[in-house]
PDB file of C-alpha atoms in Angstrom:
ATOM      1  CA  UNK A  72     -20.351  17.052  12.335  1.00 45.00           C
ATOM      2  CA  UNK A  73     -19.211  13.575  11.877  1.00 53.00           C
ATOM      3  CA  UNK A  74     -14.940  13.585  11.709  1.00 54.00           C
ATOM      4  CA  UNK A  75     -15.599  11.815   8.199  1.00 56.00           C
ATOM      5  CA  UNK A  76     -17.343  15.425   6.829  1.00 65.00           C
ATOM      6  CA  UNK A  77     -15.029  17.304   8.726  1.00 84.00           C
ATOM      7  CA  UNK A  78     -11.199  18.022   7.908  1.00 90.00           C
ATOM      8  CA  UNK A  79      -9.919  20.005  10.985  1.00 93.00           C
ATOM      9  CA  UNK A  80     -11.383  16.635  13.135  1.00 91.00           C
ATOM     10  CA  UNK A  81      -9.248  14.893  10.591  1.00 90.00           C
ATOM     11  CA  UNK A  82      -6.213  16.885  11.410  1.00 95.00           C
ATOM     12  CA  UNK A  83      -6.767  16.731  14.882  1.00 94.00           C
ATOM     13  CA  UNK A  84      -7.318  12.815  15.369  1.00 91.00           C
ATOM     14  CA  UNK A  85      -3.852  12.167  13.223  1.00 93.00           C
ATOM     15  CA  UNK A  86      -2.087  14.593  15.242  1.00 95.00           C
ATOM     16  CA  UNK A  87      -3.044  13.323  18.888  1.00 95.00           C
ATOM     17  CA  UNK A  88      -2.483  10.054  17.476  1.00 93.00           C
ATOM     18  CA  UNK A  89       1.224  11.175  16.272  1.00 95.00           C
ATOM     19  CA  UNK A  90       1.757  12.280  19.634  1.00 96.00           C
ATOM     20  CA  UNK A  91       2.449  15.866  18.362  1.00 97.00           C
ATOM     21  CA  UNK A  92       1.209  19.297  19.682  1.00 98.00           C
ATOM     22  CA  UNK A  93      -0.477  21.747  17.358  1.00 98.00           C
ATOM     23  CA  UNK A  94       2.887  23.893  17.982  1.00 98.00           C
ATOM     24  CA  UNK A  95       5.240  21.073  16.350  1.00 98.00           C
ATOM     25  CA  UNK A  96       2.330  20.403  13.466  1.00 98.00           C
ATOM     26  CA  UNK A  97       2.254  24.157  12.509  1.00 98.00           C
ATOM     27  CA  UNK A  98       6.192  24.701  12.681  1.00 98.00           C
ATOM     28  CA  UNK A  99       6.723  21.419  10.508  1.00 98.00           C
ATOM     29  CA  UNK A 100       4.258  22.728   8.081  1.00 97.00           C
ATOM     30  CA  UNK A 101       6.069  26.233   7.686  1.00 97.00           C
ATOM     31  CA  UNK A 102       4.262  28.666  10.339  1.00 98.00           C
ATOM     32  CA  UNK A 103       6.678  30.929  12.514  1.00 97.00           C
ATOM     33  CA  UNK A 104       6.931  29.522  16.106  1.00 97.00           C
ATOM     34  CA  UNK A 105       4.953  32.170  17.441  1.00 97.00           C
ATOM     35  CA  UNK A 106       1.658  31.560  15.705  1.00 97.00           C
ATOM     36  CA  UNK A 107       2.320  27.808  15.147  1.00 97.00           C
ATOM     37  CA  UNK A 108      -0.473  26.339  17.237  1.00 97.00           C
ATOM     38  CA  UNK A 109      -3.017  29.193  16.935  1.00 97.00           C
ATOM     39  CA  UNK A 110      -3.072  28.701  13.271  1.00 97.00           C
ATOM     40  CA  UNK A 111      -3.215  25.082  13.630  1.00 98.00           C
ATOM     41  CA  UNK A 112      -5.989  25.402  16.618  1.00 98.00           C
ATOM     42  CA  UNK A 113      -7.369  27.449  13.877  1.00 97.00           C
ATOM     43  CA  UNK A 114      -7.856  24.374  11.054  1.00 96.00           C
ATOM     44  CA  UNK A 115      -8.860  22.025  14.009  1.00 95.00           C
ATOM     45  CA  UNK A 116     -11.680  24.480  15.147  1.00 94.00           C
ATOM     46  CA  UNK A 117     -13.039  25.174  11.803  1.00 90.00           C
ATOM     47  CA  UNK A 118     -12.546  28.619  12.058  1.00 93.00           C
ATOM     48  CA  UNK A 119     -10.103  28.203   8.616  1.00 93.00           C
ATOM     49  CA  UNK A 120      -9.827  25.461   6.098  1.00 91.00           C
ATOM     50  CA  UNK A 121      -6.847  25.114   4.663  1.00 94.00           C
ATOM     51  CA  UNK A 122      -5.882  25.015   1.448  1.00 93.00           C
ATOM     52  CA  UNK A 123      -4.604  22.037  -0.722  1.00 91.00           C
ATOM     53  CA  UNK A 124      -0.982  22.692  -0.722  1.00 95.00           C
ATOM     54  CA  UNK A 125      -1.185  23.307   3.031  1.00 96.00           C
ATOM     55  CA  UNK A 126      -3.407  20.142   3.622  1.00 94.00           C
ATOM     56  CA  UNK A 127      -0.621  18.028   1.683  1.00 94.00           C
ATOM     57  CA  UNK A 128       2.361  19.698   3.488  1.00 96.00           C
ATOM     58  CA  UNK A 129       0.055  18.172   6.905  1.00 96.00           C
ATOM     59  CA  UNK A 130      -0.852  14.990   5.786  1.00 95.00           C
ATOM     60  CA  UNK A 131       3.198  14.509   4.940  1.00 96.00           C
ATOM     61  CA  UNK A 132       4.040  15.667   8.407  1.00 96.00           C
ATOM     62  CA  UNK A 133       1.521  13.339   9.988  1.00 95.00           C
ATOM     63  CA  UNK A 134       2.317  10.532   7.581  1.00 94.00           C
ATOM     64  CA  UNK A 135      -0.857   9.905   5.780  1.00 92.00           C
ATOM     65  CA  UNK A 136      -2.464  10.539   2.335  1.00 88.00           C
ATOM     66  CA  UNK A 137      -3.587  14.141   1.405  1.00 89.00           C
ATOM     67  CA  UNK A 138      -7.285  12.285   0.619  1.00 84.00           C
ATOM     68  CA  UNK A 139      -6.951  10.838   4.556  1.00 85.00           C
ATOM     69  CA  UNK A 140      -7.523  14.440   5.524  1.00 88.00           C
ATOM     70  CA  UNK A 141     -10.013  16.023   2.944  1.00 84.00           C
ATOM     71  CA  UNK A 142     -13.506  15.808   3.081  1.00 75.00           C
ATOM     72  CA  UNK A 143     -14.417  13.255   0.923  1.00 69.00           C
ATOM     73  CA  UNK A 144     -16.008  13.802  -2.660  1.00 71.00           C
ATOM     74  CA  UNK A 145     -18.387  11.075  -3.995  1.00 74.00           C
ATOM     75  CA  UNK A 146     -18.576  10.957  -7.402  1.00 79.00           C
ATOM     76  CA  UNK A 147     -20.062   7.479  -8.364  1.00 81.00           C
ATOM     77  CA  UNK A 148     -21.035   4.343  -6.958  1.00 80.00           C
ATOM     78  CA  UNK A 149     -17.713   2.857  -6.205  1.00 80.00           C
ATOM     79  CA  UNK A 150     -16.448   5.849  -3.817  1.00 77.00           C
ATOM     80  CA  UNK A 151     -19.775   5.573  -2.168  1.00 78.00           C
ATOM     81  CA  UNK A 152     -19.291   1.919  -1.502  1.00 77.00           C
ATOM     82  CA  UNK A 153     -15.819   2.948  -0.558  1.00 74.00           C
ATOM     83  CA  UNK A 154     -17.293   5.448   1.761  1.00 73.00           C
ATOM     84  CA  UNK A 155     -19.424   3.049   3.502  1.00 76.00           C
ATOM     85  CA  UNK A 156     -17.077   0.576   4.427  1.00 77.00           C
ATOM     86  CA  UNK A 157     -14.854   3.471   5.866  1.00 74.00           C
ATOM     87  CA  UNK A 158     -18.070   4.056   8.228  1.00 73.00           C
ATOM     88  CA  UNK A 159     -18.119   0.850   9.416  1.00 76.00           C
ATOM     89  CA  UNK A 160     -14.568   0.514   9.647  1.00 74.00           C
ATOM     90  CA  UNK A 161     -14.507   4.063  11.699  1.00 72.00           C
ATOM     91  CA  UNK A 162     -18.067   3.378  13.545  1.00 73.00           C
ATOM     92  CA  UNK A 163     -18.373  -0.133  13.965  1.00 73.00           C
ATOM     93  CA  UNK A 164     -22.030   0.121  12.387  1.00 70.00           C
ATOM     94  CA  UNK A 165     -23.363  -2.293   9.748  1.00 71.00           C
ATOM     95  CA  UNK A 166     -24.754  -0.013   7.027  1.00 66.00           C
ATOM     96  CA  UNK A 167     -24.061  -2.681   4.130  1.00 53.00           C
ATOM     97  CA  UNK A 168     -26.063  -4.879   6.157  1.00 54.00           C
ATOM     98  CA  UNK A 169     -28.801  -2.472   6.166  1.00 48.00           C
ATOM     99  CA  UNK A 170     -28.481  -0.807   2.851  1.00 51.00           C
ATOM    100  CA  UNK A 171     -28.339  -3.587  -0.355  1.00 50.00           C
ATOM    101  CA  UNK A 172     -25.881  -2.455  -2.129  1.00 50.00           C
ATOM    102  CA  UNK A 173     -23.167  -4.898  -3.812  1.00 53.00           C
ATOM    103  CA  UNK A 174     -19.498  -4.370  -3.997  1.00 55.00           C
ATOM    104  CA  UNK A 175     -18.860  -2.435  -7.560  1.00 54.00           C
ATOM    105  CA  UNK A 176     -17.082  -4.724 -10.306  1.00 56.00           C
ATOM    106  CA  UNK A 177     -13.568  -4.120 -11.041  1.00 53.00           C
TER     107      UNK A 177
END
């Protein structure tokens, strides 16, 4: 599954980019030292899905917004446009040159 649609892969990507171990992240969000790494491994593997309040704590520790970790929910054409732009940036592909979608008016 693409990283954009997988919370666990997003958590792992930001954790690694911050040079944090699973144990360090787990302890920073409040898990006991004995189980901190196991709990984070479960979220990163997709065995468990973090609830919103835990996702917010992880985001704070990782220095990102909670929306950076959450799976995008597309509600309108502007959000679709933003997601397509993010795909271009992350994957290096030019979706907008293949699909004729104009930037939403503001």
